[in-house]
Amino acid sequence: MIQRHTGLVLAFDVDWDVEKSIMFLNGISDLIDAVKIGWYQLLTIGPQGIKELTDSVNKYFLADFKLGDVAHINEYVVRKVYGLGINGLIMHAVAGRDNLATAINVARKLGVDVYLLISMSSGGELYDRNLDYNVSLGMSLGVSGFIVPATKPNVVRQVRSMVGSNYQLLSPGVGVQGGKPGCAIANGADFEIVGRSIINSESPRQAALNILNAIRNPISCS
Ligand code: O7E
């Protein structure tokens, strides 16, 4: 599980080299609880580059490859991800029980957390029609938590009421996509995932501090 100190997860969607990435992350590390990396970075710096990041930055790393393949491929990827020093990964609920179960078990044995995507910050209507099923599926498969969009506050509240306090809720869509900083946590999430509002800011530290301030003092969230 991600340890919560600030409530902020950085969506580190950049095409920078390893050196610049490490410098940036070390400069903001005290303000965030985890770094989310994904396809963009993997395709830019490669697996070796990702390994260098996880070796050099002392932070929880969440791999967002939104895994949703058949069972054996999911398992192969889980093992590779573990080898890169990753702490948690994200899987697509839509892959279904048979394709998720083995990979989740393997991940748990390796000490890698699995978070299940069950609703998307834009679109994702097939998910929203099956919310109850997907939440129950994740709970029965032993995931650590769920991805719930900051742009859909009712989904955040509904999922929190379904899962109680034993599962972590991570909420993307804050800032550029329209979710108000602080409101996903006010509605029941544990972490807000933020990318461009921080990364593209002239002062990323100040942008992160502003979001932390909103998390501590949320105003007019509905
Ligand atoms: O809009 P930004 O720049 O703050 O980036 C949002 C990040 O959250 C980006 O990395 C994207 O992949 C992720 N995200 C969504 O935007 N919407 C979703 O529905 C799901 C995710 C996500 O993070 O999924 C797995 C955690």
PDB file of C-alpha atoms and ligand atoms in Angstrom:
ATOM      1  CA  MET A   1       0.000   0.000   0.000  1.00  0.00           C
ATOM      2  CA  ILE A   2       1.092   3.560  -0.614  1.00  0.00           C
ATOM      3  CA  GLN A   3       1.930   5.335   2.642  1.00  0.00           C
ATOM      4  CA  ARG A   4      -0.089   8.506   2.897  1.00  0.00           C
ATOM      5  CA  HIS A   5       1.749  11.624   4.022  1.00  0.00           C
ATOM      6  CA  THR A   6       0.644  14.322   1.589  1.00  0.00           C
ATOM      7  CA  GLY A   7      -2.102  12.622  -0.462  1.00  0.00           C
ATOM      8  CA  LEU A   8      -0.464  13.582  -3.744  1.00  0.00           C
ATOM      9  CA  VAL A   9       0.662  11.155  -6.472  1.00  0.00           C
ATOM     10  CA  LEU A  10       2.622  12.667  -9.345  1.00  0.00           C
ATOM     11  CA  ALA A  11       1.602  11.464 -12.826  1.00  0.00           C
ATOM     12  CA  PHE A  12       5.077  11.716 -14.286  1.00  0.00           C
ATOM     13  CA  ASP A  13       4.149  11.778 -17.965  1.00  0.00           C
ATOM     14  CA  VAL A  14       7.312  13.227 -19.507  1.00  0.00           C
ATOM     15  CA  ASP A  15       9.703  12.429 -22.346  1.00  0.00           C
ATOM     16  CA  TRP A  16      12.768  13.601 -20.465  1.00  0.00           C
ATOM     17  CA  ASP A  17      16.019  11.704 -20.140  1.00  0.00           C
ATOM     18  CA  VAL A  18      16.863   9.838 -16.960  1.00  0.00           C
ATOM     19  CA  GLU A  19      19.133  12.535 -15.540  1.00  0.00           C
ATOM     20  CA  LYS A  20      16.567  15.317 -15.893  1.00  0.00           C
ATOM     21  CA  SER A  21      13.855  13.029 -14.533  1.00  0.00           C
ATOM     22  CA  ILE A  22      15.863  12.149 -11.418  1.00  0.00           C
ATOM     23  CA  MET A  23      16.673  15.802 -10.764  1.00  0.00           C
ATOM     24  CA  PHE A  24      13.016  16.793 -11.088  1.00  0.00           C
ATOM     25  CA  LEU A  25      11.754  13.979  -8.872  1.00  0.00           C
ATOM     26  CA  ASN A  26      14.316  14.600  -6.151  1.00  0.00           C
ATOM     27  CA  GLY A  27      13.300  18.266  -6.186  1.00  0.00           C
ATOM     28  CA  ILE A  28       9.652  17.480  -5.480  1.00  0.00           C
ATOM     29  CA  SER A  29       9.949  14.192  -3.621  1.00  0.00           C
ATOM     30  CA  ASP A  30       9.010  15.609  -0.188  1.00  0.00           C
ATOM     31  CA  LEU A  31       5.645  16.811  -1.556  1.00  0.00           C
ATOM     32  CA  ILE A  32       4.448  13.556  -3.081  1.00  0.00           C
ATOM     33  CA  ASP A  33       3.645  10.052  -1.848  1.00  0.00           C
ATOM     34  CA  ALA A  34       4.233   8.195  -5.108  1.00  0.00           C
ATOM     35  CA  VAL A  35       5.395   8.587  -8.687  1.00  0.00           C
ATOM     36  CA  LYS A  36       3.158   7.175 -11.400  1.00  0.00           C
ATOM     37  CA  ILE A  37       4.984   6.258 -14.586  1.00  0.00           C
ATOM     38  CA  GLY A  38       3.504   4.832 -17.754  1.00  0.00           C
ATOM     39  CA  TRP A  39       3.850   4.022 -21.431  1.00  0.00           C
ATOM     40  CA  TYR A  40       5.132   7.444 -22.400  1.00  0.00           C
ATOM     41  CA  GLN A  41       8.158   7.094 -20.187  1.00  0.00           C
ATOM     42  CA  LEU A  42       8.762   3.445 -20.868  1.00  0.00           C
ATOM     43  CA  LEU A  43       8.838   4.202 -24.587  1.00  0.00           C
ATOM     44  CA  THR A  44      11.172   7.150 -23.997  1.00  0.00           C
ATOM     45  CA  ILE A  45      13.795   5.845 -21.566  1.00  0.00           C
ATOM     46  CA  GLY A  46      13.163   2.113 -21.812  1.00  0.00           C
ATOM     47  CA  PRO A  47      13.079  -0.452 -19.016  1.00  0.00           C
ATOM     48  CA  GLN A  48      16.705   0.248 -18.064  1.00  0.00           C
ATOM     49  CA  GLY A  49      15.877   3.924 -17.672  1.00  0.00           C
ATOM     50  CA  ILE A  50      12.908   3.072 -15.453  1.00  0.00           C
ATOM     51  CA  LYS A  51      15.184   0.880 -13.339  1.00  0.00           C
ATOM     52  CA  GLU A  52      17.610   3.775 -12.963  1.00  0.00           C
ATOM     53  CA  LEU A  53      14.743   5.969 -11.751  1.00  0.00           C
ATOM     54  CA  THR A  54      13.537   3.475  -9.161  1.00  0.00           C
ATOM     55  CA  ASP A  55      17.133   2.937  -7.983  1.00  0.00           C
ATOM     56  CA  SER A  56      17.828   6.667  -7.671  1.00  0.00           C
ATOM     57  CA  VAL A  57      14.608   8.127  -6.278  1.00  0.00           C
ATOM     58  CA  ASN A  58      13.467   6.913  -2.896  1.00  0.00           C
ATOM     59  CA  LYS A  59       9.741   6.909  -3.522  1.00  0.00           C
ATOM     60  CA  TYR A  60       6.884   4.486  -4.167  1.00  0.00           C
ATOM     61  CA  PHE A  61       6.687   3.823  -7.932  1.00  0.00           C
ATOM     62  CA  LEU A  62       3.352   2.976  -9.484  1.00  0.00           C
ATOM     63  CA  ALA A  63       3.452   1.460 -12.992  1.00  0.00           C
ATOM     64  CA  ASP A  64       0.502   2.573 -15.061  1.00  0.00           C
ATOM     65  CA  PHE A  65       0.525   0.197 -18.008  1.00  0.00           C
ATOM     66  CA  LYS A  66      -3.207  -0.417 -17.509  1.00  0.00           C
ATOM     67  CA  LEU A  67      -2.744  -4.136 -17.912  1.00  0.00           C
ATOM     68  CA  GLY A  68      -5.692  -5.868 -19.535  1.00  0.00           C
ATOM     69  CA  ASP A  69      -4.454  -8.796 -21.581  1.00  0.00           C
ATOM     70  CA  VAL A  70      -5.014 -12.522 -21.242  1.00  0.00           C
ATOM     71  CA  ALA A  71      -3.776 -14.213 -18.079  1.00  0.00           C
ATOM     72  CA  HIS A  72      -0.324 -15.434 -19.077  1.00  0.00           C
ATOM     73  CA  ILE A  73       0.675 -12.134 -20.706  1.00  0.00           C
ATOM     74  CA  ASN A  74      -0.471 -10.212 -17.625  1.00  0.00           C
ATOM     75  CA  GLU A  75       1.659 -12.518 -15.500  1.00  0.00           C
ATOM     76  CA  TYR A  76       4.742 -12.034 -17.713  1.00  0.00           C
ATOM     77  CA  VAL A  77       4.353  -8.268 -17.439  1.00  0.00           C
ATOM     78  CA  VAL A  78       3.887  -8.378 -13.654  1.00  0.00           C
ATOM     79  CA  ARG A  79       7.182 -10.248 -13.305  1.00  0.00           C
ATOM     80  CA  LYS A  80       9.008  -7.785 -15.574  1.00  0.00           C
ATOM     81  CA  VAL A  81       7.559  -4.821 -13.721  1.00  0.00           C
ATOM     82  CA  TYR A  82       8.706  -6.306 -10.421  1.00  0.00           C
ATOM     83  CA  GLY A  83      12.222  -6.597 -11.843  1.00  0.00           C
ATOM     84  CA  LEU A  84      12.240  -2.850 -12.514  1.00  0.00           C
ATOM     85  CA  GLY A  85      11.836  -1.993  -8.833  1.00  0.00           C
ATOM     86  CA  ILE A  86       8.168  -1.037  -9.167  1.00  0.00           C
ATOM     87  CA  ASN A  87       5.999  -1.100  -6.038  1.00  0.00           C
ATOM     88  CA  GLY A  88       2.502  -1.132  -7.506  1.00  0.00           C
ATOM     89  CA  LEU A  89       0.748  -1.520 -10.833  1.00  0.00           C
ATOM     90  CA  ILE A  90      -2.585  -0.791 -12.437  1.00  0.00           C
ATOM     91  CA  MET A  91      -4.837  -3.296 -14.164  1.00  0.00           C
ATOM     92  CA  HIS A  92      -8.002  -2.891 -16.221  1.00  0.00           C
ATOM     93  CA  ALA A  93     -11.061  -4.452 -14.549  1.00  0.00           C
ATOM     94  CA  VAL A  94     -12.517  -4.980 -18.012  1.00  0.00           C
ATOM     95  CA  ALA A  95     -10.084  -7.873 -18.600  1.00  0.00           C
ATOM     96  CA  GLY A  96     -12.287  -9.891 -16.236  1.00  0.00           C
ATOM     97  CA  ARG A  97     -11.745 -12.396 -13.458  1.00  0.00           C
ATOM     98  CA  ASP A  98     -10.008 -15.172 -15.390  1.00  0.00           C
ATOM     99  CA  ASN A  99      -7.444 -12.832 -16.913  1.00  0.00           C
ATOM    100  CA  LEU A 100      -6.756 -10.893 -13.719  1.00  0.00           C
ATOM    101  CA  ALA A 101      -6.672 -13.559 -11.010  1.00  0.00           C
ATOM    102  CA  THR A 102      -3.306 -15.228 -11.634  1.00  0.00           C
ATOM    103  CA  ALA A 103      -1.452 -11.995 -12.251  1.00  0.00           C
ATOM    104  CA  ILE A 104      -2.872 -10.461  -9.069  1.00  0.00           C
ATOM    105  CA  ASN A 105      -1.800 -13.512  -7.069  1.00  0.00           C
ATOM    106  CA  VAL A 106       1.687 -13.397  -8.560  1.00  0.00           C
ATOM    107  CA  ALA A 107       1.941  -9.676  -7.853  1.00  0.00           C
ATOM    108  CA  ARG A 108       0.870 -10.166  -4.238  1.00  0.00           C
ATOM    109  CA  LYS A 109       3.468 -12.916  -3.728  1.00  0.00           C
ATOM    110  CA  LEU A 110       6.144 -10.594  -5.128  1.00  0.00           C
ATOM    111  CA  GLY A 111       4.976  -7.765  -2.862  1.00  0.00           C
ATOM    112  CA  VAL A 112       3.663  -5.632  -5.733  1.00  0.00           C
ATOM    113  CA  ASP A 113       0.327  -3.896  -5.046  1.00  0.00           C
ATOM    114  CA  VAL A 114      -2.401  -4.000  -7.668  1.00  0.00           C
ATOM    115  CA  TYR A 115      -4.834  -1.127  -8.176  1.00  0.00           C
ATOM    116  CA  LEU A 116      -7.841  -1.751 -10.372  1.00  0.00           C
ATOM    117  CA  LEU A 117      -9.168   0.751 -12.904  1.00  0.00           C
ATOM    118  CA  ILE A 118     -12.971   0.737 -12.585  1.00  0.00           C
ATOM    119  CA  SER A 119     -13.995   4.134 -13.938  1.00  0.00           C
ATOM    120  CA  MET A 120     -12.290   6.689 -16.182  1.00  0.00           C
ATOM    121  CA  SER A 121     -11.935  10.450 -15.844  1.00  0.00           C
ATOM    122  CA  SER A 122     -13.378  10.873 -19.337  1.00  0.00           C
ATOM    123  CA  GLY A 123     -15.525   8.433 -21.291  1.00  0.00           C
ATOM    124  CA  GLY A 124     -15.415   4.944 -19.810  1.00  0.00           C
ATOM    125  CA  GLU A 125     -19.183   4.469 -20.077  1.00  0.00           C
ATOM    126  CA  LEU A 126     -18.822   0.689 -20.198  1.00  0.00           C
ATOM    127  CA  TYR A 127     -17.125   0.889 -16.819  1.00  0.00           C
ATOM    128  CA  ASP A 128     -19.720   3.158 -15.261  1.00  0.00           C
ATOM    129  CA  ARG A 129     -22.514   0.775 -16.233  1.00  0.00           C
ATOM    130  CA  ASN A 130     -20.810  -2.027 -14.307  1.00  0.00           C
ATOM    131  CA  LEU A 131     -19.404  -0.230 -11.299  1.00  0.00           C
ATOM    132  CA  ASP A 132     -20.810  -2.528  -8.612  1.00  0.00           C
ATOM    133  CA  TYR A 133     -19.623  -5.663 -10.391  1.00  0.00           C
ATOM    134  CA  ASN A 134     -16.101  -4.321 -10.935  1.00  0.00           C
ATOM    135  CA  VAL A 135     -15.704  -3.149  -7.348  1.00  0.00           C
ATOM    136  CA  SER A 136     -16.836  -6.552  -6.035  1.00  0.00           C
ATOM    137  CA  LEU A 137     -14.507  -8.258  -8.519  1.00  0.00           C
ATOM    138  CA  GLY A 138     -11.516  -6.267  -7.266  1.00  0.00           C
ATOM    139  CA  MET A 139     -12.337  -6.936  -3.635  1.00  0.00           C
ATOM    140  CA  SER A 140     -12.710 -10.664  -4.230  1.00  0.00           C
ATOM    141  CA  LEU A 141      -9.396 -10.790  -6.132  1.00  0.00           C
ATOM    142  CA  GLY A 142      -7.507  -9.052  -3.331  1.00  0.00           C
ATOM    143  CA  VAL A 143      -6.482  -5.762  -4.918  1.00  0.00           C
ATOM    144  CA  SER A 144      -5.014  -2.985  -2.778  1.00  0.00           C
ATOM    145  CA  GLY A 145      -7.330  -0.351  -4.143  1.00  0.00           C
ATOM    146  CA  PHE A 146      -9.145   1.253  -7.025  1.00  0.00           C
ATOM    147  CA  ILE A 147      -8.767   4.121  -9.498  1.00  0.00           C
ATOM    148  CA  VAL A 148     -11.740   6.495  -9.203  1.00  0.00           C
ATOM    149  CA  PRO A 149     -11.978   9.690 -11.280  1.00  0.00           C
ATOM    150  CA  ALA A 150     -11.865  13.144  -9.713  1.00  0.00           C
ATOM    151  CA  THR A 151     -14.106  14.307 -12.572  1.00  0.00           C
ATOM    152  CA  LYS A 152     -16.927  12.037 -11.300  1.00  0.00           C
ATOM    153  CA  PRO A 153     -17.369  12.896  -7.608  1.00  0.00           C
ATOM    154  CA  ASN A 154     -20.425  10.653  -7.272  1.00  0.00           C
ATOM    155  CA  VAL A 155     -18.303   7.659  -8.361  1.00  0.00           C
ATOM    156  CA  VAL A 156     -15.656   8.520  -5.761  1.00  0.00           C
ATOM    157  CA  ARG A 157     -18.305   8.702  -3.027  1.00  0.00           C
ATOM    158  CA  GLN A 158     -20.091   5.566  -4.195  1.00  0.00           C
ATOM    159  CA  VAL A 159     -16.931   3.457  -4.366  1.00  0.00           C
ATOM    160  CA  ARG A 160     -15.801   4.647  -0.941  1.00  0.00           C
ATOM    161  CA  SER A 161     -19.147   3.686   0.542  1.00  0.00           C
ATOM    162  CA  MET A 162     -18.876   0.243  -1.070  1.00  0.00           C
ATOM    163  CA  VAL A 163     -15.308  -0.615  -0.011  1.00  0.00           C
ATOM    164  CA  GLY A 164     -15.102   0.870   3.483  1.00  0.00           C
ATOM    165  CA  SER A 165     -11.692   1.870   4.762  1.00  0.00           C
ATOM    166  CA  ASN A 166      -9.620  -1.181   3.806  1.00  0.00           C
ATOM    167  CA  TYR A 167      -8.937  -0.190   0.205  1.00  0.00           C
ATOM    168  CA  GLN A 168      -7.040   2.787  -1.157  1.00  0.00           C
ATOM    169  CA  LEU A 169      -8.734   5.030  -3.702  1.00  0.00           C
ATOM    170  CA  LEU A 170      -6.503   6.898  -6.153  1.00  0.00           C
ATOM    171  CA  SER A 171      -8.100   9.710  -8.112  1.00  0.00           C
ATOM    172  CA  PRO A 172      -6.829  11.110 -11.446  1.00  0.00           C
ATOM    173  CA  GLY A 173      -8.343  13.936 -13.475  1.00  0.00           C
ATOM    174  CA  VAL A 174      -7.417  16.767 -11.094  1.00  0.00           C
ATOM    175  CA  GLY A 175      -6.526  20.132 -12.634  1.00  0.00           C
ATOM    176  CA  VAL A 176      -6.316  20.169 -16.444  1.00  0.00           C
ATOM    177  CA  GLN A 177      -9.128  17.610 -16.818  1.00  0.00           C
ATOM    178  CA  GLY A 178     -11.431  19.606 -14.575  1.00  0.00           C
ATOM    179  CA  GLY A 179     -11.354  17.903 -11.177  1.00  0.00           C
ATOM    180  CA  LYS A 180     -10.973  20.521  -8.427  1.00  0.00           C
ATOM    181  CA  PRO A 181      -7.825  20.038  -6.342  1.00  0.00           C
ATOM    182  CA  GLY A 182      -8.702  18.702  -2.905  1.00  0.00           C
ATOM    183  CA  CYS A 183     -12.216  17.599  -3.808  1.00  0.00           C
ATOM    184  CA  ALA A 184     -11.555  13.945  -4.648  1.00  0.00           C
ATOM    185  CA  ILE A 185      -9.995  13.469  -1.218  1.00  0.00           C
ATOM    186  CA  ALA A 186     -12.840  15.455   0.374  1.00  0.00           C
ATOM    187  CA  ASN A 187     -15.214  13.002  -1.323  1.00  0.00           C
ATOM    188  CA  GLY A 188     -13.439   9.916  -0.003  1.00  0.00           C
ATOM    189  CA  ALA A 189     -10.306   9.278  -2.077  1.00  0.00           C
ATOM    190  CA  ASP A 190      -6.928   8.710  -0.383  1.00  0.00           C
ATOM    191  CA  PHE A 191      -4.750  10.211  -3.101  1.00  0.00           C
ATOM    192  CA  GLU A 192      -5.104  12.682  -5.929  1.00  0.00           C
ATOM    193  CA  ILE A 193      -3.069  11.877  -9.062  1.00  0.00           C
ATOM    194  CA  VAL A 194      -1.826  15.037 -10.792  1.00  0.00           C
ATOM    195  CA  GLY A 195       0.311  15.389 -13.897  1.00  0.00           C
ATOM    196  CA  ARG A 196       0.272  18.398 -16.207  1.00  0.00           C
ATOM    197  CA  SER A 197      -0.876  20.952 -13.602  1.00  0.00           C
ATOM    198  CA  ILE A 198       2.442  20.319 -11.853  1.00  0.00           C
ATOM    199  CA  ILE A 199       4.789  19.267 -14.631  1.00  0.00           C
ATOM    200  CA  ASN A 200       3.889  22.041 -17.063  1.00  0.00           C
ATOM    201  CA  SER A 201       3.891  24.737 -14.406  1.00  0.00           C
ATOM    202  CA  GLU A 202       6.638  27.356 -14.361  1.00  0.00           C
ATOM    203  CA  SER A 203       7.089  26.452 -10.710  1.00  0.00           C
ATOM    204  CA  PRO A 204       6.242  22.771 -10.214  1.00  0.00           C
ATOM    205  CA  ARG A 205       6.981  22.926  -6.485  1.00  0.00           C
ATOM    206  CA  GLN A 206       4.645  25.870  -6.013  1.00  0.00           C
ATOM    207  CA  ALA A 207       1.952  24.146  -8.107  1.00  0.00           C
ATOM    208  CA  ALA A 208       2.282  21.042  -5.932  1.00  0.00           C
ATOM    209  CA  LEU A 209       2.154  23.148  -2.765  1.00  0.00           C
ATOM    210  CA  ASN A 210      -1.039  24.822  -4.005  1.00  0.00           C
ATOM    211  CA  ILE A 211      -2.633  21.418  -4.528  1.00  0.00           C
ATOM    212  CA  LEU A 212      -1.529  20.267  -1.078  1.00  0.00           C
ATOM    213  CA  ASN A 213      -3.070  23.394   0.367  1.00  0.00           C
ATOM    214  CA  ALA A 214      -6.352  22.582  -1.404  1.00  0.00           C
ATOM    215  CA  ILE A 215      -6.184  19.022  -0.059  1.00  0.00           C
ATOM    216  CA  ARG A 216      -5.771  20.359   3.476  1.00  0.00           C
ATOM    217  CA  ASN A 217      -8.462  23.030   3.091  1.00  0.00           C
ATOM    218  CA  PRO A 218     -10.977  21.886   0.469  1.00  0.00           C
ATOM    219  CA  ILE A 219     -13.532  24.508  -0.507  1.00  0.00           C
ATOM    220  CA  SER A 220     -16.873  24.140  -2.277  1.00  0.00           C
ATOM    221  CA  CYS A 221     -16.581  20.491  -3.235  1.00  0.00           C
ATOM    222  CA  SER A 222     -19.742  18.763  -4.357  1.00  0.00           C
TER     223      SER A 222
HETATM  224  O1  O7E B   1      -4.465  15.222 -16.611  1.00  0.00           O
HETATM  225  P1  O7E B   1      -3.147  15.005 -15.947  1.00  0.00           P
HETATM  226  O2  O7E B   1      -2.006  15.626 -16.675  1.00  0.00           O
HETATM  227  O3  O7E B   1      -3.167  15.337 -14.479  1.00  0.00           O
HETATM  228  O4  O7E B   1      -2.821  13.441 -16.038  1.00  0.00           O
HETATM  229  C1  O7E B   1      -3.704  12.483 -15.591  1.00  0.00           C
HETATM  230  C2  O7E B   1      -3.008  11.180 -15.357  1.00  0.00           C
HETATM  231  O5  O7E B   1      -3.963  10.271 -14.804  1.00  0.00           O
HETATM  232  C3  O7E B   1      -2.450  10.527 -16.624  1.00  0.00           C
HETATM  233  O6  O7E B   1      -1.249   9.884 -16.274  1.00  0.00           O
HETATM  234  C4  O7E B   1      -3.499   9.503 -17.001  1.00  0.00           C
HETATM  235  O7  O7E B   1      -2.951   8.331 -17.565  1.00  0.00           O
HETATM  236  C5  O7E B   1      -4.107   9.152 -15.637  1.00  0.00           C
HETATM  237  N1  O7E B   1      -5.527   8.746 -15.690  1.00  0.00           N
HETATM  238  C6  O7E B   1      -6.483   9.584 -16.189  1.00  0.00           C
HETATM  239  O8  O7E B   1      -6.221  10.727 -16.563  1.00  0.00           O
HETATM  240  N2  O7E B   1      -7.777   9.140 -16.255  1.00  0.00           N
HETATM  241  C7  O7E B   1      -8.163   7.903 -15.866  1.00  0.00           C
HETATM  242  O9  O7E B   1      -9.326   7.583 -15.942  1.00  0.00           O
HETATM  243  C8  O7E B   1      -7.182   7.052 -15.333  1.00  0.00           C
HETATM  244  C9  O7E B   1      -5.886   7.505 -15.194  1.00  0.00           C
HETATM  245  C10 O7E B   1      -4.967   6.730 -14.454  1.00  0.00           C
HETATM  246  O10 O7E B   1      -4.077   7.178 -13.796  1.00  0.00           O
HETATM  247  O11 O7E B   1      -5.206   5.431 -14.438  1.00  0.00           O
HETATM  248  C11 O7E B   1      -4.449   4.613 -13.674  1.00  0.00           C
HETATM  249  C12 O7E B   1      -4.066   5.194 -12.362  1.00  0.00           C
END
